């Protein structure tokens, strides 16, 4: 099963990749960061995984839908305020660049109508949201509440420098 997790930066894609990586499943987190542009299909053929959680996927919905029409899709929602503040205050992005990312995110949401929408705040507070995410992506209903709780209490995120490099290329 192939799945793709879309979201703005700061939308918990790093957390989701950790959560969905188990003994039975492997989810890449941002495999395209710090690499030259590469066809996503070629990368997955070379380094197979069950899924990808990557904020840069919002820029590639056409390619993904073309190569993986039967994939499962998840769109992380609820992070706009934290993303905008982070981009403005930490990355010093202009309002125009922030709006460009927002436009790409909106376009991607419109192109993938069958995606499961997961609110990041619900994911961190309600185990049934996490169980639904797991079932949708991996097909497994064997939900590990203890692992979810352990990961929920961690602050799993990418380092700002890596994010800045990817967004400012």
N, CA, C and O atoms as a DFTB+ gen file, in Angstrom:
676 C
 N C O
     1  1       0.848      -1.179       0.000
     2  2       0.000       0.000       0.000
     3  2       0.890       1.237       0.000
     4  3       1.858       1.299       0.757
     5  1       0.578       2.209      -0.828
     6  2       1.312       3.462      -0.881
     7  2       0.410       4.577      -0.375
     8  3      -0.772       4.641      -0.710
     9  1       0.985       5.452       0.434
    10  2       0.236       6.598       0.918
    11  2       1.130       7.829       0.966
    12  3       2.353       7.737       1.068
    13  1       0.475       8.986       0.887
    14  2       1.170      10.261       0.904
    15  2       0.504      11.170       1.925
    16  3      -0.717      11.326       1.939
    17  1       1.323      11.764       2.773
    18  2       0.850      12.691       3.796
    19  2       1.251      14.098       3.361
    20  3       2.440      14.405       3.284
    21  1       0.280      14.947       3.079
    22  2       0.495      16.324       2.667
    23  2       0.253      17.246       3.854
    24  3      -0.588      16.961       4.706
    25  1       0.979      18.335       3.907
    26  2       0.721      19.335       4.938
    27  2       1.640      20.521       4.777
    28  3       2.665      20.459       4.097
    29  1       1.249      21.594       5.417
    30  2       2.128      22.757       5.474
    31  2       3.321      22.408       6.366
    32  3       3.257      21.462       7.151
    33  1       4.395      23.166       6.243
    34  2       5.446      23.016       7.254
    35  2       4.847      23.255       8.649
    36  3       3.934      24.065       8.805
    37  1       5.353      22.563       9.632
    38  2       4.896      22.644      11.026
    39  2       3.540      21.975      11.226
    40  3       2.823      22.307      12.170
    41  1       3.179      21.038      10.351
    42  2       1.868      20.389      10.453
    43  2       1.953      18.984      11.040
    44  3       0.994      18.217      10.952
    45  1       3.075      18.643      11.629
    46  2       3.285      17.356      12.292
    47  2       3.561      16.208      11.339
    48  3       3.309      15.054      11.686
    49  1       4.077      16.494      10.130
    50  2       4.420      15.400       9.231
    51  2       5.560      14.556       9.810
    52  3       5.597      13.344       9.595
    53  1       6.489      15.179      10.541
    54  2       7.575      14.405      11.182
    55  2       6.975      13.448      12.218
    56  3       7.381      12.289      12.303
    57  1       6.027      13.927      12.988
    58  2       5.379      13.101      14.002
    59  2       4.635      11.946      13.331
    60  3       4.728      10.800      13.772
    61  1       3.899      12.256      12.264
    62  2       3.124      11.230      11.565
    63  2       4.041      10.154      10.987
    64  3       3.729       8.966      11.071
    65  1       5.176      10.563      10.397
    66  2       6.116       9.579       9.849
    67  2       6.628       8.657      10.944
    68  3       6.741       7.450      10.732
    69  1       6.935       9.202      12.099
    70  2       7.359       8.363      13.224
    71  2       6.243       7.431      13.673
    72  3       6.480       6.249      13.921
    73  1       5.044       7.950      13.777
    74  2       3.900       7.162      14.215
    75  2       3.604       5.999      13.266
    76  3       3.296       4.891      13.706
    77  1       3.700       6.263      11.950
    78  2       3.360       5.237      10.964
    79  2       4.506       4.278      10.667
    80  3       4.310       3.289       9.961
    81  1       5.689       4.546      11.188
    82  2       6.807       3.624      11.017
    83  2       6.803       2.639      12.166
    84  3       7.001       2.999      13.326
    85  1       6.575       1.390      11.812
    86  2       6.515       0.311      12.800
    87  2       7.274      -0.889      12.229
    88  3       7.927      -0.781      11.191
    89  1       7.185      -2.001      12.895
    90  2       7.811      -3.223      12.377
    91  2       7.157      -3.660      11.059
    92  3       7.777      -4.366      10.265
    93  1       5.910      -3.243      10.827
    94  2       5.185      -3.655       9.627
    95  2       5.131      -2.582       8.539
    96  3       4.712      -2.869       7.418
    97  1       5.540      -1.370       8.844
    98  2       5.345      -0.260       7.920
    99  2       6.489       0.742       8.036
   100  3       7.011       0.981       9.125
   101  1       6.873       1.326       6.897
   102  2       7.906       2.359       6.922
   103  2       7.403       3.588       6.191
   104  3       6.977       3.506       5.039
   105  1       7.453       4.728       6.863
   106  2       7.034       5.991       6.278
   107  2       8.224       6.951       6.266
   108  3       8.747       7.323       7.317
   109  1       8.641       7.342       5.066
   110  2       9.700       8.347       4.939
   111  2       9.197       9.688       5.442
   112  3       8.027      10.031       5.269
   113  1      10.089      10.443       6.064
   114  2       9.769      11.841       6.354
   115  2      10.691      12.725       5.535
   116  3      11.913      12.666       5.671
   117  1      10.099      13.538       4.692
   118  2      10.799      14.505       3.853
   119  2      12.035      13.942       3.157
   120  3      13.139      14.450       3.353
   121  1      11.863      12.907       2.353
   122  2      13.015      12.322       1.666
   123  2      13.619      13.232       0.600
   124  3      14.745      13.009       0.155
   125  1      12.878      14.248       0.195
   126  2      13.366      15.115      -0.871
   127  2      14.122      16.337      -0.357
   128  3      14.668      17.097      -1.157
   129  1      14.166      16.543       0.960
   130  2      14.906      17.673       1.517
   131  2      16.397      17.453       1.284
   132  3      16.906      16.343       1.437
   133  1      17.074      18.509       0.920
   134  2      18.531      18.488       0.707
   135  2      18.956      17.548      -0.409
   136  3      20.085      17.056      -0.401
   137  1      18.074      17.288      -1.368
   138  2      18.446      16.479      -2.528
   139  2      18.146      17.283      -3.782
   140  3      17.393      18.256      -3.744
   141  1      18.724      16.879      -4.862
   142  2      18.391      17.526      -6.123
   143  2      16.996      17.076      -6.529
   144  3      16.546      16.009      -6.114
   145  1      16.309      17.877      -7.335
   146  2      14.977      17.464      -7.767
   147  2      15.041      16.090      -8.436
   148  3      15.928      15.817      -9.245
   149  1      14.108      15.258      -8.091
   150  2      14.107      13.887      -8.565
   151  2      12.668      13.438      -8.753
   152  3      11.786      13.848      -7.999
   153  1      12.434      12.628      -9.718
   154  2      11.107      12.063      -9.908
   155  2      10.767      11.224      -8.678
   156  3      11.529      10.343      -8.283
   157  1       9.641      11.505      -8.098
   158  2       9.228      10.798      -6.891
   159  2       9.118       9.301      -7.138
   160  3       9.499       8.501      -6.283
   161  1       8.605       8.916      -8.294
   162  2       8.484       7.487      -8.608
   163  2       9.859       6.829      -8.662
   164  3      10.033       5.729      -8.137
   165  1      10.829       7.475      -9.283
   166  2      12.187       6.920      -9.356
   167  2      12.785       6.775      -7.959
   168  3      13.456       5.785      -7.664
   169  1      12.539       7.768      -7.100
   170  2      13.061       7.684      -5.737
   171  2      12.429       6.516      -4.979
   172  3      13.122       5.788      -4.268
   173  1      11.125       6.338      -5.128
   174  2      10.456       5.245      -4.424
   175  2      10.844       3.889      -4.995
   176  3      10.909       2.903      -4.262
   177  1      11.103       3.833      -6.296
   178  2      11.569       2.575      -6.884
   179  2      12.941       2.200      -6.329
   180  3      13.231       1.024      -6.112
   181  1      13.777       3.206      -6.102
   182  2      15.129       2.977      -5.591
   183  2      15.131       2.681      -4.085
   184  3      15.898       1.842      -3.614
   185  1      14.279       3.369      -3.347
   186  2      14.211       3.212      -1.885
   187  2      12.759       3.007      -1.498
   188  3      12.098       3.948      -1.058
   189  1      12.255       1.798      -1.654
   190  2      10.822       1.584      -1.425
   191  2      10.403       1.836       0.023
   192  3      11.143       1.571       0.970
   193  1       9.201       2.350       0.149
   194  2       8.597       2.544       1.468
   195  2       7.097       2.388       1.299
   196  3       6.584       2.280       0.185
   197  1       6.413       2.379       2.422
   198  2       4.955       2.294       2.381
   199  2       4.330       3.657       2.137
   200  3       3.262       3.768       1.535
   201  1       5.016       4.699       2.618
   202  2       4.456       6.031       2.467
   203  2       5.485       7.125       2.659
   204  3       6.625       6.887       3.057
   205  1       5.036       8.335       2.359
   206  2       5.869       9.522       2.506
   207  2       5.048      10.599       3.203
   208  3       3.906      10.868       2.831
   209  1       5.637      11.197       4.201
   210  2       5.077      12.380       4.852
   211  2       6.059      13.515       4.584
   212  3       7.162      13.532       5.129
   213  1       5.655      14.457       3.746
   214  2       6.603      15.463       3.281
   215  2       5.852      16.745       2.952
   216  3       4.913      16.735       2.157
   217  1       6.263      17.841       3.561
   218  2       5.589      19.110       3.304
   219  2       5.800      19.589       1.875
   220  3       4.982      20.354       1.364
   221  1       6.869      19.164       1.216
   222  2       7.087      19.616      -0.161
   223  2       6.165      18.910      -1.152
   224  3       6.113      19.300      -2.319
   225  1       5.445      17.891      -0.721
   226  2       4.509      17.215      -1.622
   227  2       3.395      18.143      -2.097
   228  3       2.784      17.891      -3.136
   229  1       3.123      19.214      -1.348
   230  2       2.065      20.135      -1.775
   231  2       2.394      20.773      -3.121
   232  3       1.503      21.288      -3.795
   233  1       3.665      20.743      -3.518
   234  2       4.076      21.305      -4.797
   235  2       4.037      20.276      -5.933
   236  3       4.339      20.616      -7.077
   237  1       3.667      19.017      -5.631
   238  2       3.768      17.949      -6.631
   239  2       2.512      17.093      -6.791
   240  3       2.635      15.904      -7.085
   241  1       1.326      17.637      -6.613
   242  2       0.142      16.765      -6.700
   243  2      -0.059      16.146      -8.076
   244  3      -0.516      15.008      -8.180
   245  1       0.279      16.888      -9.143
   246  2       0.092      16.337     -10.493
   247  2       0.932      15.080     -10.683
   248  3       0.433      14.063     -11.164
   249  1       2.200      15.148     -10.308
   250  2       3.116      14.013     -10.449
   251  2       2.635      12.825      -9.614
   252  3       2.645      11.687     -10.083
   253  1       2.223      13.090      -8.397
   254  2       1.798      12.015      -7.500
   255  2       0.528      11.337      -8.022
   256  3       0.442      10.110      -8.055
   257  1      -0.448      12.138      -8.425
   258  2      -1.685      11.561      -8.936
   259  2      -1.451      10.787     -10.234
   260  3      -2.125       9.788     -10.487
   261  1      -0.505      11.237     -11.053
   262  2      -0.194      10.542     -12.302
   263  2       0.445       9.174     -12.033
   264  3       0.028       8.167     -12.606
   265  1       1.450       9.146     -11.166
   266  2       2.201       7.907     -10.928
   267  2       1.544       6.980      -9.899
   268  3       1.769       5.770      -9.924
   269  1       0.739       7.538      -9.001
   270  2       0.164       6.746      -7.905
   271  2      -1.341       7.007      -7.782
   272  3      -1.794       7.476      -6.738
   273  1      -2.116       6.716      -8.818
   274  2      -3.550       7.033      -8.761
   275  2      -4.310       6.245      -7.702
   276  3      -5.369       6.683      -7.253
   277  1      -3.794       5.100      -7.298
   278  2      -4.496       4.270      -6.319
   279  2      -3.984       4.455      -4.897
   280  3      -4.391       3.730      -3.989
   281  1      -3.100       5.416      -4.701
   282  2      -2.534       5.647      -3.367
   283  2      -3.588       6.206      -2.423
   284  3      -4.623       6.722      -2.844
   285  1      -3.297       6.090      -1.154
   286  2      -4.106       6.723      -0.114
   287  2      -3.499       8.095       0.165
   288  3      -2.280       8.259       0.125
   289  1      -4.343       9.069       0.446
   290  2      -3.864      10.432       0.673
   291  2      -4.384      10.965       1.999
   292  3      -5.519      10.703       2.397
   293  1      -3.528      11.716       2.667
   294  2      -3.888      12.379       3.922
   295  2      -3.451      13.827       3.813
   296  3      -2.338      14.114       3.374
   297  1      -4.318      14.729       4.210
   298  2      -3.971      16.146       4.265
   299  2      -4.058      16.589       5.711
   300  3      -5.107      16.504       6.350
   301  1      -2.918      17.066       6.215
   302  2      -2.850      17.559       7.590
   303  2      -3.388      18.983       7.611
   304  3      -2.958      19.824       6.821
   305  1      -4.319      19.254       8.506
   306  2      -4.933      20.577       8.605
   307  2      -4.749      21.120      10.014
   308  3      -4.311      20.413      10.921
   309  1      -5.093      22.386      10.172
   310  2      -5.100      22.991      11.506
   311  2      -3.792      23.626      11.930
   312  3      -3.644      23.989      13.097
   313  1      -2.826      23.776      11.015
   314  2      -1.524      24.303      11.421
   315  2      -1.222      25.677      10.824
   316  3      -0.094      26.156      10.944
   317  1      -2.189      26.315      10.192
   318  2      -1.910      27.552       9.463
   319  2      -1.306      28.619      10.365
   320  3      -0.325      29.257       9.979
   321  1      -1.851      28.828      11.531
   322  2      -1.355      29.891      12.408
   323  2       0.098      29.639      12.806
   324  3       0.932      30.539      12.710
   325  1       0.404      28.424      13.250
   326  2       1.776      28.136      13.674
   327  2       2.732      28.175      12.488
   328  3       3.861      28.647      12.623
   329  1       2.295      27.682      11.322
   330  2       3.137      27.714      10.125
   331  2       3.424      29.152       9.711
   332  3       4.573      29.503       9.447
   333  1       2.382      29.988       9.654
   334  2       2.568      31.367       9.224
   335  2       3.503      32.115      10.168
   336  3       4.405      32.824       9.723
   337  1       3.287      31.956      11.461
   338  2       4.159      32.624      12.436
   339  2       5.596      32.126      12.318
   340  3       6.534      32.923      12.361
   341  1       5.775      30.819      12.170
   342  2       7.112      30.246      12.039
   343  2       7.794      30.785      10.789
   344  3       8.955      31.189      10.843
   345  1       7.082      30.795       9.662
   346  2       7.664      31.271       8.407
   347  2       8.042      32.747       8.505
   348  3       9.102      33.153       8.029
   349  1       7.182      33.541       9.119
   350  2       7.425      34.975       9.227
   351  2       8.528      35.282      10.245
   352  3       9.448      36.047       9.956
   353  1       8.434      34.690      11.423
   354  2       9.320      35.066      12.522
   355  2      10.660      34.343      12.503
   356  3      11.694      34.963      12.757
   357  1      10.665      33.058      12.212
   358  2      11.898      32.272      12.268
   359  2      12.616      32.231      10.929
   360  3      13.832      32.412      10.867
   361  1      11.875      31.996       9.865
   362  2      12.493      31.889       8.539
   363  2      12.590      33.227       7.823
   364  3      13.257      33.342       6.795
   365  1      11.925      34.236       8.369
   366  2      11.935      35.582       7.782
   367  2      11.419      35.581       6.336
   368  3      11.907      36.331       5.491
   369  1      10.425      34.727       6.070
   370  2       9.828      34.677       4.731
   371  2       8.927      35.886       4.530
   372  3       8.315      36.388       5.473
   373  1       8.858      36.336       3.303
   374  2       7.984      37.466       2.985
   375  2       6.525      36.991       2.975
   376  3       6.240      35.801       2.838
   377  1       5.635      37.935       3.120
   378  2       4.207      37.606       3.068
   379  2       3.842      37.005       1.710
   380  3       2.958      36.152       1.626
   381  1       4.517      37.445       0.655
   382  2       4.267      36.898      -0.682
   383  2       4.652      35.426      -0.747
   384  3       3.893      34.614      -1.276
   385  1       5.817      35.069      -0.217
   386  2       6.234      33.668      -0.217
   387  2       5.332      32.806       0.655
   388  3       5.020      31.667       0.308
   389  1       4.921      33.351       1.775
   390  2       3.991      32.625       2.642
   391  2       2.686      32.381       1.888
   392  3       2.139      31.279       1.934
   393  1       2.188      33.399       1.197
   394  2       0.945      33.251       0.445
   395  2       1.103      32.256      -0.700
   396  3       0.166      31.521      -1.012
   397  1       2.274      32.226      -1.328
   398  2       2.518      31.247      -2.398
   399  2       2.409      29.820      -1.870
   400  3       1.822      28.965      -2.532
   401  1       2.963      29.551      -0.696
   402  2       2.861      28.220      -0.091
   403  2       1.400      27.921       0.246
   404  3       0.927      26.807       0.024
   405  1       0.695      28.903       0.776
   406  2      -0.724      28.712       1.088
   407  2      -1.526      28.402      -0.177
   408  3      -2.408      27.544      -0.157
   409  1      -1.225      29.088      -1.264
   410  2      -1.930      28.834      -2.526
   411  2      -1.666      27.421      -3.028
   412  3      -2.583      26.745      -3.495
   413  1      -0.409      26.970      -2.935
   414  2      -0.077      25.600      -3.351
   415  2      -0.806      24.579      -2.482
   416  3      -1.304      23.571      -2.983
   417  1      -0.867      24.845      -1.177
   418  2      -1.562      23.939      -0.264
   419  2      -3.046      23.863      -0.632
   420  3      -3.624      22.777      -0.672
   421  1      -3.650      25.000      -0.895
   422  2      -5.070      25.028      -1.260
   423  2      -5.303      24.290      -2.574
   424  3      -6.265      23.531      -2.696
   425  1      -4.434      24.505      -3.552
   426  2      -4.543      23.824      -4.850
   427  2      -4.473      22.313      -4.661
   428  3      -5.257      21.567      -5.249
   429  1      -3.530      21.870      -3.839
   430  2      -3.376      20.435      -3.590
   431  2      -4.623      19.871      -2.925
   432  3      -5.096      18.804      -3.314
   433  1      -5.159      20.562      -1.938
   434  2      -6.382      20.092      -1.278
   435  2      -7.520      19.938      -2.281
   436  3      -8.294      18.984      -2.198
   437  1      -7.626      20.860      -3.216
   438  2      -8.689      20.802      -4.215
   439  2      -8.469      19.676      -5.226
   440  3      -9.433      19.106      -5.737
   441  1      -7.209      19.357      -5.517
   442  2      -6.905      18.311      -6.499
   443  2      -7.110      16.901      -5.950
   444  3      -7.279      15.955      -6.719
   445  1      -7.098      16.758      -4.640
   446  2      -7.185      15.430      -4.027
   447  2      -8.432      15.373      -3.139
   448  3      -8.330      15.430      -1.913
   449  1      -9.597      15.261      -3.758
   450  2     -10.835      15.312      -2.978
   451  2     -11.069      14.081      -2.105
   452  3     -11.840      14.151      -1.148
   453  1     -10.419      12.950      -2.415
   454  2     -10.667      11.723      -1.642
   455  2      -9.682      11.553      -0.484
   456  3      -9.592      10.470       0.094
   457  1      -8.951      12.601      -0.144
   458  2      -7.982      12.509       0.955
   459  2      -8.683      12.513       2.313
   460  3      -9.746      13.107       2.488
   461  1      -8.053      11.834       3.260
   462  2      -8.485      11.916       4.647
   463  2      -7.892      13.200       5.218
   464  3      -6.681      13.408       5.152
   465  1      -8.731      14.052       5.771
   466  2      -8.257      15.291       6.390
   467  2      -8.091      15.035       7.883
   468  3      -9.024      14.609       8.563
   469  1      -6.883      15.304       8.380
   470  2      -6.570      15.050       9.785
   471  2      -6.137      16.360      10.433
   472  3      -5.149      16.968      10.021
   473  1      -6.869      16.785      11.432
   474  2      -6.515      17.991      12.174
   475  2      -5.383      17.669      13.149
   476  3      -5.492      16.737      13.946
   477  1      -4.298      18.441      13.084
   478  2      -3.128      18.139      13.915
   479  2      -3.448      18.204      15.398
   480  3      -2.878      17.450      16.187
   481  1      -4.345      19.088      15.786
   482  2      -4.688      19.205      17.205
   483  2      -5.507      18.000      17.664
   484  3      -5.331      17.509      18.779
   485  1      -6.405      17.527      16.793
   486  2      -7.160      16.316      17.100
   487  2      -6.258      15.098      17.170
   488  3      -6.453      14.223      18.014
   489  1      -5.275      15.039      16.289
   490  2      -4.329      13.921      16.267
   491  2      -3.571      13.808      17.585
   492  3      -3.291      12.707      18.057
   493  1      -3.243      14.949      18.170
   494  2      -2.469      14.954      19.415
   495  2      -3.342      14.761      20.654
   496  3      -2.833      14.412      21.719
   497  1      -4.638      14.983      20.525
   498  2      -5.493      14.914      21.711
   499  2      -6.471      13.742      21.719
   500  3      -7.008      13.392      22.770
   501  1      -6.702      13.140      20.568
   502  2      -7.731      12.109      20.474
   503  2      -7.158      10.854      19.802
   504  3      -6.862      10.878      18.607
   505  1      -7.003       9.776      20.547
   506  2      -6.429       8.566      19.945
   507  2      -7.273       7.990      18.816
   508  3      -6.743       7.276      17.965
   509  1      -8.575       8.278      18.785
   510  2      -9.388       7.745      17.686
   511  2      -9.011       8.393      16.350
   512  3      -9.144       7.770      15.296
   513  1      -8.540       9.647      16.395
   514  2      -8.072      10.309      15.179
   515  2      -6.816       9.609      14.672
   516  3      -6.684       9.350      13.475
   517  1      -5.893       9.302      15.584
   518  2      -4.665       8.598      15.218
   519  2      -4.979       7.192      14.693
   520  3      -4.359       6.736      13.733
   521  1      -5.927       6.516      15.314
   522  2      -6.314       5.178      14.851
   523  2      -6.917       5.242      13.454
   524  3      -6.660       4.367      12.627
   525  1      -7.714       6.267      13.185
   526  2      -8.305       6.446      11.860
   527  2      -7.210       6.712      10.821
   528  3      -7.260       6.169       9.717
   529  1      -6.222       7.545      11.171
   530  2      -5.086       7.812      10.280
   531  2      -4.341       6.519       9.970
   532  3      -4.015       6.254       8.813
   533  1      -4.073       5.724      10.979
   534  2      -3.357       4.456      10.797
   535  2      -4.140       3.509       9.900
   536  3      -3.570       2.910       8.988
   537  1      -5.423       3.367      10.142
   538  2      -6.258       2.475       9.339
   539  2      -6.302       2.936       7.876
   540  3      -6.201       2.120       6.959
   541  1      -6.450       4.231       7.671
   542  2      -6.536       4.776       6.311
   543  2      -5.236       4.559       5.537
   544  3      -5.279       4.225       4.353
   545  1      -4.102       4.738       6.170
   546  2      -2.819       4.676       5.461
   547  2      -2.269       3.263       5.359
   548  3      -1.852       2.839       4.281
   549  1      -2.262       2.538       6.456
   550  2      -1.620       1.220       6.481
   551  2      -2.600       0.063       6.373
   552  3      -2.209      -1.068       6.086
   553  1      -3.867       0.348       6.604
   554  2      -4.868      -0.710       6.586
   555  2      -4.931      -1.490       7.886
   556  3      -5.726      -2.421       8.017
   557  1      -4.097      -1.115       8.846
   558  2      -4.050      -1.840      10.114
   559  2      -4.984      -1.213      11.149
   560  3      -4.977      -0.002      11.367
   561  1      -5.779      -2.063      11.771
   562  2      -6.643      -1.608      12.864
   563  2      -6.050      -1.974      14.217
   564  3      -6.692      -1.788      15.251
   565  1      -4.840      -2.487      14.212
   566  2      -4.142      -2.863      15.443
   567  2      -3.475      -1.624      16.045
   568  3      -2.266      -1.434      15.909
   569  1      -4.267      -0.789      16.706
   570  2      -3.790       0.495      17.224
   571  2      -3.080       0.320      18.566
   572  3      -3.609      -0.309      19.483
   573  1      -1.881       0.882      18.666
   574  2      -1.070       0.803      19.880
   575  2      -1.217       2.113      20.661
   576  3      -0.475       3.070      20.436
   577  1      -2.181       2.138      21.577
   578  2      -2.450       3.354      22.349
   579  2      -1.219       3.814      23.122
   580  3      -0.946       5.013      23.183
   581  1      -0.484       2.898      23.705
   582  2       0.687       3.254      24.503
   583  2       1.747       3.962      23.639
   584  3       2.351       4.946      24.068
   585  1       1.961       3.455      22.432
   586  2       2.928       4.085      21.532
   587  2       2.437       5.467      21.102
   588  3       3.221       6.416      21.075
   589  1       1.157       5.593      20.767
   590  2       0.593       6.891      20.409
   591  2       0.805       7.886      21.537
   592  3       1.224       9.018      21.296
   593  1       0.521       7.476      22.762
   594  2       0.669       8.371      23.908
   595  2       2.127       8.769      24.112
   596  3       2.425       9.928      24.402
   597  1       3.029       7.807      23.960
   598  2       4.456       8.108      24.111
   599  2       4.913       9.122      23.048
   600  3       5.597      10.092      23.373
   601  1       4.541       8.899      21.800
   602  2       4.916       9.827      20.736
   603  2       4.215      11.176      20.898
   604  3       4.802      12.223      20.623
   605  1       2.979      11.146      21.337
   606  2       2.240      12.394      21.534
   607  2       2.959      13.316      22.501
   608  3       2.956      14.535      22.329
   609  1       3.575      12.732      23.516
   610  2       4.242      13.530      24.538
   611  2       5.642      13.977      24.138
   612  3       6.302      14.700      24.884
   613  1       6.103      13.543      22.949
   614  2       7.407      13.992      22.446
   615  2       7.212      15.187      21.513
   616  3       6.153      15.360      20.910
   617  1       8.242      15.993      21.411
   618  2       8.199      17.125      20.498
   619  2       8.982      16.747      19.246
   620  3      10.121      17.181      19.072
   621  1       8.382      15.946      18.376
   622  2       9.035      15.455      17.170
   623  2       8.852      16.494      16.069
   624  3       7.724      16.786      15.673
   625  1       9.955      17.054      15.571
   626  2       9.875      18.011      14.474
   627  2      11.216      18.133      13.781
   628  3      12.257      17.759      14.321
   629  1      11.164      18.672      12.558
   630  2      12.405      18.872      11.816
   631  2      13.095      20.121      12.336
   632  3      12.475      20.976      12.967
   633  1      14.379      20.209      12.062
   634  2      15.113      21.392      12.503
   635  2      14.826      22.552      11.553
   636  3      14.717      22.342      10.345
   637  1      14.703      23.759      12.071
   638  2      14.357      24.907      11.230
   639  2      15.326      25.140      10.074
   640  3      14.908      25.590       9.008
   641  1      16.605      24.845      10.263
   642  2      17.584      25.096       9.203
   643  2      17.296      24.239       7.967
   644  3      17.409      24.723       6.840
   645  1      16.925      22.978       8.169
   646  2      16.610      22.101       7.036
   647  2      15.364      22.607       6.319
   648  3      15.298      22.593       5.090
   649  1      14.390      23.049       7.082
   650  2      13.172      23.580       6.490
   651  2      13.468      24.857       5.716
   652  3      12.956      25.050       4.613
   653  1      14.285      25.721       6.284
   654  2      14.636      26.978       5.607
   655  2      15.346      26.717       4.284
   656  3      15.087      27.400       3.293
   657  1      16.244      25.727       4.264
   658  2      16.961      25.410       3.026
   659  2      15.986      24.953       1.945
   660  3      16.119      25.337       0.783
   661  1      15.020      24.146       2.320
   662  2      14.089      23.629       1.326
   663  2      13.153      24.728       0.806
   664  3      12.848      24.776      -0.385
   665  1      12.706      25.595       1.693
   666  2      11.733      26.615       1.291
   667  2      12.361      27.772       0.537
   668  3      11.664      28.471      -0.197
   669  1      13.643      27.991       0.694
   670  2      14.276      29.144       0.065
   671  2      15.057      28.801      -1.189
   672  3      15.732      29.672      -1.737
   673  1      14.990      27.567      -1.663
   674  2      15.683      27.194      -2.911
   675  2      15.057      27.843      -4.103
   676  3      15.513      27.639      -5.228
